């Protein structure tokens, strides 16, 4: 027997309608290249999203067509999120930090029809214009007064395009499984792969995101996503924040600058901020230097890479800010786990709490996890046994966009291979120990490069560290620690190696240290280990 409940589709436009009705007066504050502090309300934002929807119809788009963005976090980008997806097209967010050949690949592969682009990224597009001839036109995200000169053809001004339209627009009633947004993984190997989010997966993810043990987001919050709108939908914040009526503070091009971030957080009373560890490193460094403290920030969600213990400690002890570590990936929309305390663990000491906080967190309802060994045998959740991490659930990709033959990333029984290696403890806390490709295979045992990197970055003289496996005649591979020294700091090889004593098992201590000026990074800021391994291909470990 079927239940007798309404089968209302889960649509992004429903968030737009709800936000305008219930939280219409809530502010959205942006830093943009043409305005250091733009403010307006949710009602205005959603009205302009409907104006944009009218303009998109006139551009002759059909349902499912891809409309790309190359833009920072600001109000115009947010309007595109709603205007494009809400009217049945696919909002394809592109990372401007990608290399030219990757941009060409992604734009052509996605078959983007129009590109909405920040003025400062026009030169990127101009350079590849002759290779993306499928694109019909470009909309520059500014007003007429700030329109730059460009060699591109068929270029429109965003404010003129939107300003010419009425805000009367009835959002179409779409199938909830239809595509809403597209984001390519910036993978370190092979061509980027497109993850195609549906309205349903986006809504469920946004719903889960606001829960107390996830982002704990409410209408009383002021949220600053320092995670870019061009990477995994800024962890769902554009949807979750509007769903509950939290004030949105969007940092525009000023994402990596500690001083600007601090000023923005302070003046806009930000209560929750989200970002990758590198961003918070810049902020903490600025605050330490300038003697500043974050008085209003309650918590920060940090993910995308392992969060150093020292960072969690500094936020907690100097700023009284709770760090919630999160783990996820583009293929997971991205939320998989978030680290919050669990009932029964209250009696832990401060040090034990810190140890726990360095883990990636507990699984969120909607995502199932399992760890398996090389033969596919499930491993126990004892916090010791490690295995390849597989997931399945409500907002996990079932395939990649237009990838004939698949990517071989799904198991025959329907789980997605994350490519991460992890342990899960009896309380359900996941700890990422490595990427399957980066783990160091030493004498039949696996050494976690992430664990060694965490220990290294806790040393005050280390700005950044990466550990790679290098060939060893007896053990197959042994760890080499590659270090960028902190500005003005000195440390010797022997001192650094001694730093590991008692912190990791003795057989895991790196065999050697190499000092470098900088590490190679991917477009999303992760260390490019493939590149690093190439760099050290001829490296010989000391006897
Ligand atoms: P992306 O798809 O670019 O967001 O990258 C996802 C990958 O980032 C994951 O598969 C992990 O390898 C890594 N990652 C994300 N969060 C964490 C975390 N908290 N700790 C360690 N690695 C992480």
mmCIF file of N, CA and C and ligand atoms in Angstrom, residues 231 303-306 325-330 420 432 435 526, ligand 1:
data_model
loop_
_atom_site.group_PDB
_atom_site.id
_atom_site.type_symbol
_atom_site.label_atom_id
_atom_site.label_comp_id
_atom_site.label_asym_id
_atom_site.label_seq_id
_atom_site.Cartn_x
_atom_site.Cartn_y
_atom_site.Cartn_z
ATOM 1 N N UNK A 231 33.467 25.851 -6.179
ATOM 2 C CA UNK A 231 33.930 24.519 -5.788
ATOM 3 C C UNK A 231 32.871 23.828 -4.931
ATOM 4 N N UNK A 303 37.441 21.996 6.280
ATOM 5 C CA UNK A 303 37.521 20.709 5.594
ATOM 6 C C UNK A 303 38.272 20.863 4.295
ATOM 7 N N UNK A 304 38.224 19.820 3.486
ATOM 8 C CA UNK A 304 38.931 19.848 2.206
ATOM 9 C C UNK A 304 40.330 19.296 2.336
ATOM 10 N N UNK A 305 40.866 19.303 3.538
ATOM 11 C CA UNK A 305 42.181 18.736 3.836
ATOM 12 C C UNK A 305 42.226 18.534 5.348
ATOM 13 N N UNK A 306 43.182 17.733 5.805
ATOM 14 C CA UNK A 306 43.290 17.470 7.240
ATOM 15 C C UNK A 306 43.535 18.771 7.991
ATOM 16 N N UNK A 325 35.617 19.934 12.160
ATOM 17 C CA UNK A 325 36.260 19.432 10.951
ATOM 18 C C UNK A 325 35.224 18.688 10.103
ATOM 19 N N UNK A 326 35.301 18.871 8.802
ATOM 20 C CA UNK A 326 34.397 18.151 7.910
ATOM 21 C C UNK A 326 35.196 17.406 6.870
ATOM 22 N N UNK A 327 34.641 16.345 6.393
ATOM 23 C CA UNK A 327 35.264 15.608 5.292
ATOM 24 C C UNK A 327 34.208 15.377 4.218
ATOM 25 N N UNK A 328 34.637 15.496 2.994
ATOM 26 C CA UNK A 328 33.719 15.213 1.897
ATOM 27 C C UNK A 328 34.456 15.383 0.597
ATOM 28 N N UNK A 329 33.732 15.355 -0.491
ATOM 29 C CA UNK A 329 34.370 15.549 -1.789
ATOM 30 C C UNK A 329 33.346 15.999 -2.824
ATOM 31 N N UNK A 330 33.855 16.462 -3.950
ATOM 32 C CA UNK A 330 32.990 16.977 -5.000
ATOM 33 C C UNK A 330 31.883 15.974 -5.322
ATOM 34 N N UNK A 420 39.988 7.539 -0.744
ATOM 35 C CA UNK A 420 40.622 7.834 0.546
ATOM 36 C C UNK A 420 40.828 6.538 1.321
ATOM 37 N N UNK A 432 40.780 10.172 8.208
ATOM 38 C CA UNK A 432 41.373 9.940 6.884
ATOM 39 C C UNK A 432 42.870 9.762 7.096
ATOM 40 N N UNK A 435 45.227 9.285 0.814
ATOM 41 C CA UNK A 435 44.598 8.937 -0.461
ATOM 42 C C UNK A 435 45.171 7.570 -0.817
ATOM 43 N N UNK A 526 45.329 21.821 -3.092
ATOM 44 C CA UNK A 526 45.894 20.605 -2.488
ATOM 45 C C UNK A 526 47.294 20.366 -3.058
HETATM 46 P P1 LIG B 1 37.528 17.656 -3.547
HETATM 47 O O1 LIG B 1 36.666 16.733 -4.303
HETATM 48 O O2 LIG B 1 38.421 18.492 -4.397
HETATM 49 O O3 LIG B 1 36.719 18.473 -2.588
HETATM 50 O O4 LIG B 1 38.533 16.790 -2.672
HETATM 51 C C1 LIG B 1 38.068 15.775 -1.834
HETATM 52 C C2 LIG B 1 39.217 15.144 -1.110
HETATM 53 O O5 LIG B 1 39.807 16.065 -0.175
HETATM 54 C C3 LIG B 1 38.828 13.961 -0.255
HETATM 55 O O6 LIG B 1 38.660 12.789 -1.002
HETATM 56 C C4 LIG B 1 39.988 13.889 0.721
HETATM 57 O O7 LIG B 1 41.094 13.228 0.167
HETATM 58 C C5 LIG B 1 40.340 15.344 0.932
HETATM 59 N N1 LIG B 1 39.722 15.813 2.182
HETATM 60 C C6 LIG B 1 38.564 16.477 2.335
HETATM 61 N N2 LIG B 1 38.332 16.734 3.638
HETATM 62 C C7 LIG B 1 39.354 16.196 4.337
HETATM 63 C C8 LIG B 1 39.685 16.084 5.733
HETATM 64 N N3 LIG B 1 38.922 16.631 6.678
HETATM 65 N N4 LIG B 1 40.818 15.420 6.060
HETATM 66 C C9 LIG B 1 41.615 14.879 5.110
HETATM 67 N N5 LIG B 1 41.366 14.949 3.799
HETATM 68 C C10 LIG B 1 40.249 15.591 3.409
#
